[in-house]
Each structure stands twice: as C-alpha cells, then as structure tokens.
Amino acid sequence: MESALGAGIVMAEAMQNQLPWLENVWLWVTFLGDPKSLFLFYFPAAYYASRRVGIAVLWISLITEWLNLVFKWFLFGDRPFWWVHESGYYSQAPAQVHQFPSSCETGPGGKAQAASSLSQRGRALALDLPAGSPSGHCMITGAAFWPIMTAFSSQVATRARSRWVRVIPSLAYCTFLLAVGLSRIFLLAHFPHQVLGGLITGAVLGWLMTSRIPMERELSFYGLTALALMLGASLIYWTLFTLGFDLSWSINLASKWCERPEWVHLDSRPFASLSRDSGAALGLGIALHSPCYAQIRRAHLGNTQKVVCLVLAMVLLGPLDWLGHPPQVSLFYIFNFLKYTLWPCLVLALVPWVVHMFSAQEAPPIRSS
C-alpha cells in the first residue's frame, strides 16, 4: 500500500508542477464540490427549479454527510499533506509539493480540540486499514447531484431526439465529479484511491436514495430524524472512545503538519458536519410546516420570481454564513446548528413568501367586464 500512496504523491506533484496555470481552476472546483456548498448554493438553486429535486438534494446531502462522518471513524485513512511527513517520504523521494488553505482538513477526527497524546490503538487501526475512508467531497457531492442529473436527463430525453444530446447530463455529471476528485488530489487532501472510492460510493448512494426521499411528513418525523442523527453519531463516537480508540488522531496530525495554524478551520471538523446535518433536518421540517410555506405551497412562481428568490437567498447567505464562525468551539457548534436550521426555512418558506407577496401587490387588479 505504501507504493500506492507514494504514487498518489507523485500524481499530486505532477499536477502542481506540470500544470501550474490550472491552480486557480482546481481551487474553484474544490470549492464548488465542497459538501457545504450543497446546503448553501445547490440546494436553493435546485429547489427553485423543482421543489421535489431541491428537497431530494437536501435530504441526500445530510444523510450522505452523516454516513461520511461514520465512515471516517471506522475506516480512518491518512491525508497526503501529513502522510508525506509521517511516512518519511521526503527523505526517501523528495517531492516538490505544497499546501493550500483548503488542504488542511482534519479528516477522521472527532473532538473539537486535539488530544494531547495519540492513541496507539486508534493509530494502529488506521495503519491496518490503509485504504481509508472515501473522499467526502466526491461521495457527498456525487450522491446529492444524482437527482439533479436524473431530473435534467429526463427533461432532455423528452425534448431531444439525438442519442448524443441525451447523454450530455450524464457526461456533465461524471466530468464535474472527476474534476472534483482531481482537485482533491492536487490540494493534497486525498489520495487517488480515496477519490475513486468516493466517486463510486456517491453514485451508488445517489442511485439508491433518490427514489426513496420523503417529501412531506409530520413535524415530529423531522425532529426525531435530527435527534437520531445527533445521538446516533454521538453514541458511536463515545462507544469507540470507551473502547480505547482515539478518534482525534487526525486532528493531531493536521495541527502538526499544516503549514499555517489558521488553515485548520473549525468547519472541517466532523462534529461541524453533524451539527449542520441535524440542523438542516430540523429546519426542513419547520419550513414545511410554517405558515409562510402553507401560503405559497400551491402558488405557481414564474421564472422571474424564481430567479429573484435565488438572488435574495444568496444575498442572505453572507451574514448568515458569518454567523456560524465564532472562535469558541462550543459557540461554533451551536451557531452552526442554528444557521442550518434557519437556512431551509429561508429557502423553502420565507424568501418565496416575500417574493410572492410583493409580486401579488405589484400585479394590476383584474377589472370585471
């Protein structure tokens, strides 16, 4: 396995040094493929295009991100930006690679702060499972984009007669995910086999879940789902911790080998994704049962209104996203949960309601003949 990991470093070195002019492209691609972008950008865009597709994107995003968290705890796996140091690769075959602000994700860790010592049992397990966890970028984005791709394919199939035109959505889906995977290799965030595992797992999960997504259920269902996500992950974490596995070993390594301390962001910690997923599940239920949603549920928004909804939602994104980044760890998790609870309420209910109400006021009255 050491040779496969070394080959991954060679590939990253070639991408960084042979194609330096693509650096900004890879940075943008990895940003566009970030699981957080699914909640903040792709979910609103998909929802205003199709309510069913948008809700499916949100559900699949939070479920697959939760699964990715659990996969990381069980499968472990190194990241290239620290493996080149820990393995002694530099002394054996010096590599000309460098890090980026997006490189220093903390990986499989669990705690908000690094532990003082690395658990030998947990680290031994990581070495026994060299394949590691699939790339979260590829897995989560691949699964969440599946309903978008299938919906687009269905639309194209009804309007186009050419077989080549019909495969465009599938080709675009595969091309984008491949680019996301390559960007992760370029950034030293994942090894090629982790990218491949993420691509395959994401496509399979998207295919399995798209037709099984609940559209509208009672509010208690969403509350219990949020509680189950939070308690389920916490129970798994503390069970493994009690058994002697240090799930924060990767946080130690990220803090140790990241070139700049400020690059180790709180929002790359696994419990940040847990607060995001549970908050989004609860927020979805609150939005679907809100008075605003009840008023606009049967309303037909025109294309212009949908564009205005999307623009307004993006305008609200800035201050809302900033709200979730206090320096204190406990406050960060609380605000992260509240932010992603509020976000579905804004997208599904409040923003469309405001746009619909203003549009209705501006419409001229209908004169009776």
mmCIF file of C-alpha atoms in Angstrom:
data_model
loop_
_atom_site.group_PDB
_atom_site.id
_atom_site.type_symbol
_atom_site.label_atom_id
_atom_site.label_comp_id
_atom_site.label_asym_id
_atom_site.label_seq_id
_atom_site.Cartn_x
_atom_site.Cartn_y
_atom_site.Cartn_z
ATOM 1 C CA MET A 1 0.000 0.000 0.000
ATOM 2 C CA GLU A 2 2.953 2.316 0.597
ATOM 3 C CA SER A 3 3.715 2.266 -3.126
ATOM 4 C CA ALA A 4 0.110 3.250 -3.950
ATOM 5 C CA LEU A 5 0.272 6.159 -1.503
ATOM 6 C CA GLY A 6 3.595 7.206 -2.974
ATOM 7 C CA ALA A 7 2.072 7.103 -6.451
ATOM 8 C CA GLY A 8 -0.609 9.473 -5.203
ATOM 9 C CA ILE A 9 2.061 11.954 -4.089
ATOM 10 C CA VAL A 10 3.766 11.645 -7.477
ATOM 11 C CA MET A 11 0.462 12.414 -9.184
ATOM 12 C CA ALA A 12 -0.127 15.467 -6.978
ATOM 13 C CA GLU A 13 3.428 16.650 -7.632
ATOM 14 C CA ALA A 14 2.928 16.357 -11.390
ATOM 15 C CA MET A 15 -0.350 18.298 -11.229
ATOM 16 C CA GLN A 16 1.161 21.082 -9.134
ATOM 17 C CA ASN A 17 4.390 21.478 -11.100
ATOM 18 C CA GLN A 18 3.500 20.494 -14.670
ATOM 19 C CA LEU A 19 0.193 22.392 -14.847
ATOM 20 C CA PRO A 20 0.656 25.385 -12.507
ATOM 21 C CA TRP A 21 -1.643 27.549 -14.631
ATOM 22 C CA LEU A 22 -4.567 25.351 -13.557
ATOM 23 C CA GLU A 23 -4.091 26.148 -9.868
ATOM 24 C CA ASN A 24 -6.962 28.632 -9.630
ATOM 25 C CA VAL A 25 -9.199 26.243 -11.570
ATOM 26 C CA TRP A 26 -8.590 23.414 -9.093
ATOM 27 C CA LEU A 27 -9.174 25.732 -6.150
ATOM 28 C CA TRP A 28 -12.513 26.825 -7.595
ATOM 29 C CA VAL A 29 -13.518 23.255 -8.408
ATOM 30 C CA THR A 30 -12.812 22.019 -4.896
ATOM 31 C CA PHE A 31 -14.864 24.952 -3.547
ATOM 32 C CA LEU A 32 -17.752 24.097 -5.870
ATOM 33 C CA GLY A 33 -17.520 20.445 -4.799
ATOM 34 C CA ASP A 34 -17.462 21.223 -1.076
ATOM 35 C CA PRO A 35 -20.336 19.478 0.768
ATOM 36 C CA LYS A 36 -21.113 22.765 2.495
ATOM 37 C CA SER A 37 -21.848 24.289 -0.914
ATOM 38 C CA LEU A 38 -24.604 21.715 -1.399
ATOM 39 C CA PHE A 39 -26.535 23.175 1.505
ATOM 40 C CA LEU A 40 -25.806 26.815 0.761
ATOM 41 C CA PHE A 41 -25.891 27.001 -3.066
ATOM 42 C CA TYR A 42 -27.043 23.889 -4.912
ATOM 43 C CA PHE A 43 -29.988 23.135 -2.636
ATOM 44 C CA PRO A 44 -31.605 26.591 -3.159
ATOM 45 C CA ALA A 45 -30.912 26.525 -6.909
ATOM 46 C CA ALA A 46 -32.357 23.027 -7.262
ATOM 47 C CA TYR A 47 -35.366 23.852 -5.079
ATOM 48 C CA TYR A 48 -36.384 26.915 -7.076
ATOM 49 C CA ALA A 49 -36.088 24.877 -10.267
ATOM 50 C CA SER A 50 -38.060 21.935 -8.830
ATOM 51 C CA ARG A 51 -39.362 21.537 -5.290
ATOM 52 C CA ARG A 52 -39.038 17.770 -5.379
ATOM 53 C CA VAL A 53 -35.463 17.837 -6.672
ATOM 54 C CA GLY A 54 -34.436 20.518 -4.175
ATOM 55 C CA ILE A 55 -35.780 18.590 -1.179
ATOM 56 C CA ALA A 56 -34.112 15.435 -2.509
ATOM 57 C CA VAL A 57 -30.780 17.262 -2.738
ATOM 58 C CA LEU A 58 -31.077 18.434 0.867
ATOM 59 C CA TRP A 59 -32.056 15.005 2.202
ATOM 60 C CA ILE A 60 -29.308 13.181 0.315
ATOM 61 C CA SER A 61 -26.731 15.785 1.351
ATOM 62 C CA LEU A 62 -27.391 15.450 5.056
ATOM 63 C CA ILE A 63 -27.696 11.649 5.022
ATOM 64 C CA THR A 64 -24.545 11.032 2.992
ATOM 65 C CA GLU A 65 -22.570 13.582 5.019
ATOM 66 C CA TRP A 66 -23.608 11.762 8.198
ATOM 67 C CA LEU A 67 -22.542 8.454 6.648
ATOM 68 C CA ASN A 68 -19.239 10.004 5.597
ATOM 69 C CA LEU A 69 -18.646 11.043 9.193
ATOM 70 C CA VAL A 70 -19.221 7.494 10.434
ATOM 71 C CA PHE A 71 -17.093 6.027 7.619
ATOM 72 C CA LYS A 72 -14.199 8.222 8.718
ATOM 73 C CA TRP A 73 -14.439 6.980 12.283
ATOM 74 C CA PHE A 74 -14.357 3.333 11.245
ATOM 75 C CA LEU A 75 -12.104 3.406 8.183
ATOM 76 C CA PHE A 76 -9.670 6.131 9.252
ATOM 77 C CA GLY A 77 -7.183 6.835 6.442
ATOM 78 C CA ASP A 78 -4.316 9.286 6.046
ATOM 79 C CA ARG A 79 -4.309 12.529 4.121
ATOM 80 C CA PRO A 80 -1.418 13.283 1.732
ATOM 81 C CA PHE A 81 -0.456 16.616 3.312
ATOM 82 C CA TRP A 82 0.555 14.887 6.549
ATOM 83 C CA TRP A 83 1.434 11.427 5.212
ATOM 84 C CA VAL A 84 4.453 12.780 3.289
ATOM 85 C CA HIS A 85 5.894 13.861 6.645
ATOM 86 C CA GLU A 86 4.816 10.999 8.895
ATOM 87 C CA SER A 87 5.938 8.275 6.478
ATOM 88 C CA GLY A 88 9.380 9.736 5.839
ATOM 89 C CA TYR A 89 8.542 10.005 2.156
ATOM 90 C CA TYR A 90 10.500 13.234 1.796
ATOM 91 C CA SER A 91 13.721 11.550 2.893
ATOM 92 C CA GLN A 92 13.188 8.630 0.506
ATOM 93 C CA ALA A 93 11.987 10.528 -2.577
ATOM 94 C CA PRO A 94 11.932 14.311 -2.127
ATOM 95 C CA ALA A 95 8.736 15.736 -3.591
ATOM 96 C CA GLN A 96 8.073 19.294 -4.709
ATOM 97 C CA VAL A 97 4.548 19.676 -3.343
ATOM 98 C CA HIS A 98 2.978 22.439 -1.299
ATOM 99 C CA GLN A 99 -0.183 23.020 0.694
ATOM 100 C CA PHE A 100 -3.103 25.377 0.211
ATOM 101 C CA PRO A 101 -5.615 26.877 2.667
ATOM 102 C CA SER A 102 -8.049 24.136 1.628
ATOM 103 C CA SER A 103 -5.531 21.325 2.198
ATOM 104 C CA CYS A 104 -5.606 21.196 5.975
ATOM 105 C CA GLU A 105 -8.858 19.376 6.651
ATOM 106 C CA THR A 106 -8.771 17.453 9.877
ATOM 107 C CA GLY A 107 -10.045 14.214 8.396
ATOM 108 C CA PRO A 108 -11.420 11.399 10.512
ATOM 109 C CA GLY A 109 -11.020 13.187 13.849
ATOM 110 C CA GLY A 110 -13.819 13.551 16.357
ATOM 111 C CA LYS A 111 -13.047 16.101 19.044
ATOM 112 C CA ALA A 112 -13.127 19.813 18.626
ATOM 113 C CA GLN A 113 -9.636 20.152 20.085
ATOM 114 C CA ALA A 114 -6.614 17.958 19.527
ATOM 115 C CA ALA A 115 -5.841 15.431 22.229
ATOM 116 C CA SER A 116 -2.522 15.716 23.999
ATOM 117 C CA SER A 117 -1.346 12.259 23.007
ATOM 118 C CA LEU A 118 -2.115 9.943 20.112
ATOM 119 C CA SER A 119 -3.880 6.688 20.971
ATOM 120 C CA GLN A 120 -1.707 3.774 19.894
ATOM 121 C CA ARG A 121 -4.711 1.556 19.470
ATOM 122 C CA GLY A 122 -6.518 4.040 17.248
ATOM 123 C CA ARG A 123 -3.396 4.729 15.202
ATOM 124 C CA ALA A 124 -2.731 1.005 14.813
ATOM 125 C CA LEU A 125 -6.220 0.536 13.445
ATOM 126 C CA ALA A 126 -5.572 3.311 10.945
ATOM 127 C CA LEU A 127 -2.473 1.539 9.700
ATOM 128 C CA ASP A 128 -4.359 -1.739 9.422
ATOM 129 C CA LEU A 129 -6.886 -0.053 7.105
ATOM 130 C CA PRO A 130 -4.677 1.731 4.589
ATOM 131 C CA ALA A 131 -7.426 2.263 2.028
ATOM 132 C CA GLY A 132 -9.051 4.814 4.278
ATOM 133 C CA SER A 133 -12.406 6.499 4.074
ATOM 134 C CA PRO A 134 -13.787 7.603 0.690
ATOM 135 C CA SER A 135 -13.375 11.257 -0.263
ATOM 136 C CA GLY A 136 -16.224 13.196 1.298
ATOM 137 C CA HIS A 137 -16.190 15.786 -1.483
ATOM 138 C CA CYS A 138 -16.684 13.091 -4.125
ATOM 139 C CA MET A 139 -19.061 10.900 -2.136
ATOM 140 C CA ILE A 140 -21.442 13.574 -0.798
ATOM 141 C CA THR A 141 -21.460 15.740 -3.911
ATOM 142 C CA GLY A 142 -21.792 12.715 -6.191
ATOM 143 C CA ALA A 143 -24.807 11.435 -4.272
ATOM 144 C CA ALA A 144 -26.528 14.836 -3.976
ATOM 145 C CA PHE A 145 -26.020 15.653 -7.656
ATOM 146 C CA TRP A 146 -27.650 12.375 -8.714
ATOM 147 C CA PRO A 147 -31.283 13.645 -8.502
ATOM 148 C CA ILE A 148 -30.243 16.818 -10.359
ATOM 149 C CA MET A 149 -28.649 14.745 -13.107
ATOM 150 C CA THR A 150 -31.584 12.354 -13.418
ATOM 151 C CA ALA A 151 -34.128 15.199 -13.499
ATOM 152 C CA PHE A 152 -32.126 17.040 -16.139
ATOM 153 C CA SER A 153 -31.719 13.823 -18.128
ATOM 154 C CA SER A 154 -35.463 13.259 -18.044
ATOM 155 C CA GLN A 155 -36.110 16.769 -19.348
ATOM 156 C CA VAL A 156 -33.550 16.400 -22.133
ATOM 157 C CA ALA A 157 -34.875 12.969 -23.115
ATOM 158 C CA THR A 158 -38.388 14.357 -23.682
ATOM 159 C CA ARG A 159 -37.149 17.182 -25.911
ATOM 160 C CA ALA A 160 -34.149 15.790 -27.785
ATOM 161 C CA ARG A 161 -34.156 13.015 -30.341
ATOM 162 C CA SER A 162 -30.408 12.668 -30.667
ATOM 163 C CA ARG A 163 -28.856 9.961 -28.508
ATOM 164 C CA TRP A 164 -25.727 12.090 -28.091
ATOM 165 C CA VAL A 165 -27.711 15.004 -26.711
ATOM 166 C CA ARG A 166 -29.437 12.730 -24.212
ATOM 167 C CA VAL A 167 -26.147 11.650 -22.638
ATOM 168 C CA ILE A 168 -24.991 15.237 -22.036
ATOM 169 C CA PRO A 169 -26.352 15.393 -18.438
ATOM 170 C CA SER A 170 -24.606 12.128 -17.534
ATOM 171 C CA LEU A 171 -21.360 13.281 -19.131
ATOM 172 C CA ALA A 172 -21.556 16.624 -17.307
ATOM 173 C CA TYR A 173 -22.179 14.792 -14.012
ATOM 174 C CA CYS A 174 -19.188 12.494 -14.494
ATOM 175 C CA THR A 175 -16.921 15.281 -15.735
ATOM 176 C CA PHE A 176 -17.665 17.549 -12.796
ATOM 177 C CA LEU A 177 -17.129 14.795 -10.218
ATOM 178 C CA LEU A 178 -13.899 13.729 -11.898
ATOM 179 C CA ALA A 179 -12.710 17.338 -11.751
ATOM 180 C CA VAL A 180 -13.632 17.493 -8.044
ATOM 181 C CA GLY A 181 -11.622 14.325 -7.426
ATOM 182 C CA LEU A 182 -8.592 15.674 -9.288
ATOM 183 C CA SER A 183 -8.784 18.919 -7.345
ATOM 184 C CA ARG A 184 -8.640 16.974 -4.077
ATOM 185 C CA ILE A 185 -5.513 15.170 -5.254
ATOM 186 C CA PHE A 186 -3.981 18.470 -6.369
ATOM 187 C CA LEU A 187 -4.590 20.021 -2.922
ATOM 188 C CA LEU A 188 -3.022 17.038 -1.090
ATOM 189 C CA ALA A 189 -6.382 16.439 0.598
ATOM 190 C CA HIS A 190 -6.954 12.886 -0.705
ATOM 191 C CA PHE A 191 -5.149 10.000 -2.354
ATOM 192 C CA PRO A 192 -6.394 8.726 -5.739
ATOM 193 C CA HIS A 193 -7.869 5.534 -4.267
ATOM 194 C CA GLN A 194 -9.868 7.607 -1.753
ATOM 195 C CA VAL A 195 -11.188 9.730 -4.617
ATOM 196 C CA LEU A 196 -12.161 6.635 -6.592
ATOM 197 C CA GLY A 197 -13.900 5.168 -3.552
ATOM 198 C CA GLY A 198 -15.820 8.412 -3.049
ATOM 199 C CA LEU A 199 -16.929 8.591 -6.683
ATOM 200 C CA ILE A 200 -18.256 5.041 -6.693
ATOM 201 C CA THR A 201 -19.877 5.253 -3.259
ATOM 202 C CA GLY A 202 -21.520 8.593 -4.050
ATOM 203 C CA ALA A 203 -23.042 7.374 -7.313
ATOM 204 C CA VAL A 204 -24.362 4.210 -5.655
ATOM 205 C CA LEU A 205 -25.866 6.114 -2.703
ATOM 206 C CA GLY A 206 -27.450 8.676 -5.019
ATOM 207 C CA TRP A 207 -28.996 5.926 -7.132
ATOM 208 C CA LEU A 208 -30.319 4.095 -4.068
ATOM 209 C CA MET A 209 -31.765 7.114 -2.253
ATOM 210 C CA THR A 210 -33.212 9.359 -4.968
ATOM 211 C CA SER A 211 -36.471 7.448 -5.332
ATOM 212 C CA ARG A 212 -36.859 6.935 -1.573
ATOM 213 C CA ILE A 213 -36.734 10.523 -0.355
ATOM 214 C CA PRO A 214 -39.689 11.577 1.861
ATOM 215 C CA MET A 215 -41.252 14.773 0.568
ATOM 216 C CA GLU A 216 -43.591 15.968 3.317
ATOM 217 C CA ARG A 217 -44.065 14.240 6.652
ATOM 218 C CA GLU A 218 -45.310 15.290 10.070
ATOM 219 C CA LEU A 219 -43.098 17.702 12.031
ATOM 220 C CA SER A 220 -42.220 15.063 14.637
ATOM 221 C CA PHE A 221 -40.593 12.981 11.893
ATOM 222 C CA TYR A 222 -38.065 15.736 11.176
ATOM 223 C CA GLY A 223 -37.418 16.403 14.841
ATOM 224 C CA LEU A 224 -36.810 12.719 15.525
ATOM 225 C CA THR A 225 -34.558 12.480 12.460
ATOM 226 C CA ALA A 226 -32.417 15.386 13.691
ATOM 227 C CA LEU A 227 -32.247 13.810 17.146
ATOM 228 C CA ALA A 228 -31.367 10.399 15.697
ATOM 229 C CA LEU A 229 -28.541 11.862 13.613
ATOM 230 C CA MET A 230 -27.040 13.655 16.587
ATOM 231 C CA LEU A 231 -27.500 10.899 19.155
ATOM 232 C CA GLY A 232 -26.508 8.146 16.723
ATOM 233 C CA ALA A 233 -23.186 9.763 15.850
ATOM 234 C CA SER A 234 -22.518 10.687 19.483
ATOM 235 C CA LEU A 235 -23.235 7.120 20.614
ATOM 236 C CA ILE A 236 -20.865 5.672 18.009
ATOM 237 C CA TYR A 237 -18.178 8.177 18.929
ATOM 238 C CA TRP A 238 -18.321 7.582 22.675
ATOM 239 C CA THR A 239 -18.555 3.815 22.234
ATOM 240 C CA LEU A 240 -15.348 3.782 20.199
ATOM 241 C CA PHE A 241 -13.749 6.225 22.617
ATOM 242 C CA THR A 242 -14.659 3.979 25.562
ATOM 243 C CA LEU A 243 -13.131 1.009 23.750
ATOM 244 C CA GLY A 244 -9.837 2.893 23.576
ATOM 245 C CA PHE A 245 -9.856 4.323 20.065
ATOM 246 C CA ASP A 246 -8.648 7.913 19.798
ATOM 247 C CA LEU A 247 -10.813 9.360 17.046
ATOM 248 C CA SER A 248 -8.990 12.690 17.227
ATOM 249 C CA TRP A 249 -5.674 11.286 15.982
ATOM 250 C CA SER A 250 -6.079 13.007 12.612
ATOM 251 C CA ILE A 251 -6.641 16.387 14.277
ATOM 252 C CA ASN A 252 -3.246 15.998 15.938
ATOM 253 C CA LEU A 253 -1.604 15.333 12.600
ATOM 254 C CA ALA A 254 -3.428 18.154 10.821
ATOM 255 C CA SER A 255 -2.385 20.621 13.517
ATOM 256 C CA LYS A 256 1.160 19.281 13.474
ATOM 257 C CA TRP A 257 1.835 19.361 9.730
ATOM 258 C CA CYS A 258 -0.332 22.174 8.407
ATOM 259 C CA GLU A 259 1.923 24.988 7.215
ATOM 260 C CA ARG A 260 -0.222 27.683 8.847
ATOM 261 C CA PRO A 261 -2.325 27.230 12.006
ATOM 262 C CA GLU A 262 -5.139 29.420 10.636
ATOM 263 C CA TRP A 263 -5.650 26.929 7.781
ATOM 264 C CA VAL A 264 -7.014 24.327 10.226
ATOM 265 C CA HIS A 265 -10.620 25.508 10.150
ATOM 266 C CA LEU A 266 -13.276 24.563 12.665
ATOM 267 C CA ASP A 267 -15.806 23.896 9.923
ATOM 268 C CA SER A 268 -13.726 20.973 8.625
ATOM 269 C CA ARG A 269 -14.132 19.131 11.930
ATOM 270 C CA PRO A 270 -16.563 16.179 11.734
ATOM 271 C CA PHE A 271 -18.804 17.455 14.535
ATOM 272 C CA ALA A 272 -19.334 20.591 12.458
ATOM 273 C CA SER A 273 -20.912 18.431 9.771
ATOM 274 C CA LEU A 274 -23.014 16.692 12.428
ATOM 275 C CA SER A 275 -24.432 19.997 13.667
ATOM 276 C CA ARG A 276 -25.051 21.000 10.037
ATOM 277 C CA ASP A 277 -26.905 17.776 9.197
ATOM 278 C CA SER A 278 -29.097 17.687 12.303
ATOM 279 C CA GLY A 279 -29.872 21.395 11.959
ATOM 280 C CA ALA A 280 -30.830 21.018 8.289
ATOM 281 C CA ALA A 281 -33.136 18.070 9.071
ATOM 282 C CA LEU A 282 -34.929 20.036 11.777
ATOM 283 C CA GLY A 283 -35.054 23.185 9.647
ATOM 284 C CA LEU A 284 -36.610 21.292 6.753
ATOM 285 C CA GLY A 285 -39.448 20.141 8.977
ATOM 286 C CA ILE A 286 -40.022 23.596 10.441
ATOM 287 C CA ALA A 287 -40.064 25.124 6.950
ATOM 288 C CA LEU A 288 -42.561 22.621 5.551
ATOM 289 C CA HIS A 289 -44.933 23.244 8.468
ATOM 290 C CA SER A 290 -44.570 27.026 8.626
ATOM 291 C CA PRO A 291 -47.447 29.436 7.856
ATOM 292 C CA CYS A 292 -45.377 31.046 5.075
ATOM 293 C CA TYR A 293 -44.919 27.720 3.283
ATOM 294 C CA ALA A 294 -48.608 26.918 3.690
ATOM 295 C CA GLN A 295 -49.494 30.142 1.846
ATOM 296 C CA ILE A 296 -47.127 29.649 -1.091
ATOM 297 C CA ARG A 297 -47.310 25.849 -1.322
ATOM 298 C CA ARG A 298 -49.873 25.875 -4.118
ATOM 299 C CA ALA A 299 -48.660 29.101 -5.663
ATOM 300 C CA HIS A 300 -47.022 28.978 -9.055
ATOM 301 C CA LEU A 301 -43.911 31.139 -9.184
ATOM 302 C CA GLY A 302 -42.811 32.329 -12.605
ATOM 303 C CA ASN A 303 -39.254 32.055 -13.852
ATOM 304 C CA THR A 304 -38.520 35.674 -12.971
ATOM 305 C CA GLN A 305 -39.841 35.167 -9.455
ATOM 306 C CA LYS A 306 -37.686 32.068 -9.046
ATOM 307 C CA VAL A 307 -34.600 33.973 -10.117
ATOM 308 C CA VAL A 308 -35.439 36.741 -7.649
ATOM 309 C CA CYS A 309 -35.875 34.113 -4.917
ATOM 310 C CA LEU A 310 -32.452 32.650 -5.673
ATOM 311 C CA VAL A 311 -30.761 36.065 -5.720
ATOM 312 C CA LEU A 312 -32.413 37.085 -2.450
ATOM 313 C CA ALA A 313 -31.419 33.797 -0.826
ATOM 314 C CA MET A 314 -27.809 34.299 -1.915
ATOM 315 C CA VAL A 315 -27.848 37.855 -0.542
ATOM 316 C CA LEU A 316 -28.918 36.480 2.843
ATOM 317 C CA LEU A 317 -26.164 33.852 2.678
ATOM 318 C CA GLY A 318 -23.333 36.255 3.548
ATOM 319 C CA PRO A 319 -24.370 37.417 7.021
ATOM 320 C CA LEU A 320 -25.886 34.039 7.843
ATOM 321 C CA ASP A 321 -22.678 32.222 6.927
ATOM 322 C CA TRP A 322 -20.609 34.655 9.002
ATOM 323 C CA LEU A 323 -22.893 33.998 11.968
ATOM 324 C CA GLY A 324 -21.564 30.449 12.257
ATOM 325 C CA HIS A 325 -17.888 31.267 12.795
ATOM 326 C CA PRO A 326 -17.340 32.404 16.394
ATOM 327 C CA PRO A 327 -13.883 31.488 17.742
ATOM 328 C CA GLN A 328 -15.192 29.488 20.713
ATOM 329 C CA VAL A 329 -15.726 25.827 19.840
ATOM 330 C CA SER A 330 -18.970 25.389 21.784
ATOM 331 C CA LEU A 331 -20.479 28.561 20.323
ATOM 332 C CA PHE A 332 -19.365 27.495 16.859
ATOM 333 C CA TYR A 333 -21.332 24.235 17.062
ATOM 334 C CA ILE A 334 -24.399 25.979 18.486
ATOM 335 C CA PHE A 335 -24.400 28.694 15.819
ATOM 336 C CA ASN A 336 -23.699 26.125 13.109
ATOM 337 C CA PHE A 337 -26.755 24.148 14.183
ATOM 338 C CA LEU A 338 -28.936 27.262 14.323
ATOM 339 C CA LYS A 339 -27.655 28.539 10.975
ATOM 340 C CA TYR A 340 -28.509 25.352 9.116
ATOM 341 C CA THR A 341 -31.846 25.134 10.912
ATOM 342 C CA LEU A 342 -32.679 28.623 9.664
ATOM 343 C CA TRP A 343 -31.388 28.122 6.118
ATOM 344 C CA PRO A 344 -34.146 25.697 4.896
ATOM 345 C CA CYS A 345 -36.735 27.986 6.494
ATOM 346 C CA LEU A 346 -35.429 30.898 4.449
ATOM 347 C CA VAL A 347 -35.171 28.946 1.203
ATOM 348 C CA LEU A 348 -38.445 26.994 1.361
ATOM 349 C CA ALA A 349 -40.728 29.427 3.146
ATOM 350 C CA LEU A 350 -39.686 32.980 3.955
ATOM 351 C CA VAL A 351 -37.955 34.044 0.722
ATOM 352 C CA PRO A 352 -40.645 32.621 -1.648
ATOM 353 C CA TRP A 353 -43.376 34.085 0.566
ATOM 354 C CA VAL A 354 -41.810 37.568 0.468
ATOM 355 C CA VAL A 355 -41.317 37.414 -3.316
ATOM 356 C CA HIS A 356 -44.849 36.109 -3.871
ATOM 357 C CA MET A 357 -46.420 38.761 -1.615
ATOM 358 C CA PHE A 358 -44.585 41.645 -3.301
ATOM 359 C CA SER A 359 -45.367 40.233 -6.738
ATOM 360 C CA ALA A 360 -49.051 39.958 -5.845
ATOM 361 C CA GLN A 361 -49.106 43.578 -4.627
ATOM 362 C CA GLU A 362 -47.458 44.850 -7.789
ATOM 363 C CA ALA A 363 -49.843 42.954 -10.084
ATOM 364 C CA PRO A 364 -52.578 45.190 -11.542
ATOM 365 C CA PRO A 365 -56.127 44.436 -10.373
ATOM 366 C CA ILE A 366 -58.334 42.454 -12.709
ATOM 367 C CA ARG A 367 -61.239 44.532 -13.983
ATOM 368 C CA SER A 368 -64.621 42.921 -14.213
ATOM 369 C CA SER A 369 -66.334 43.163 -17.596
#
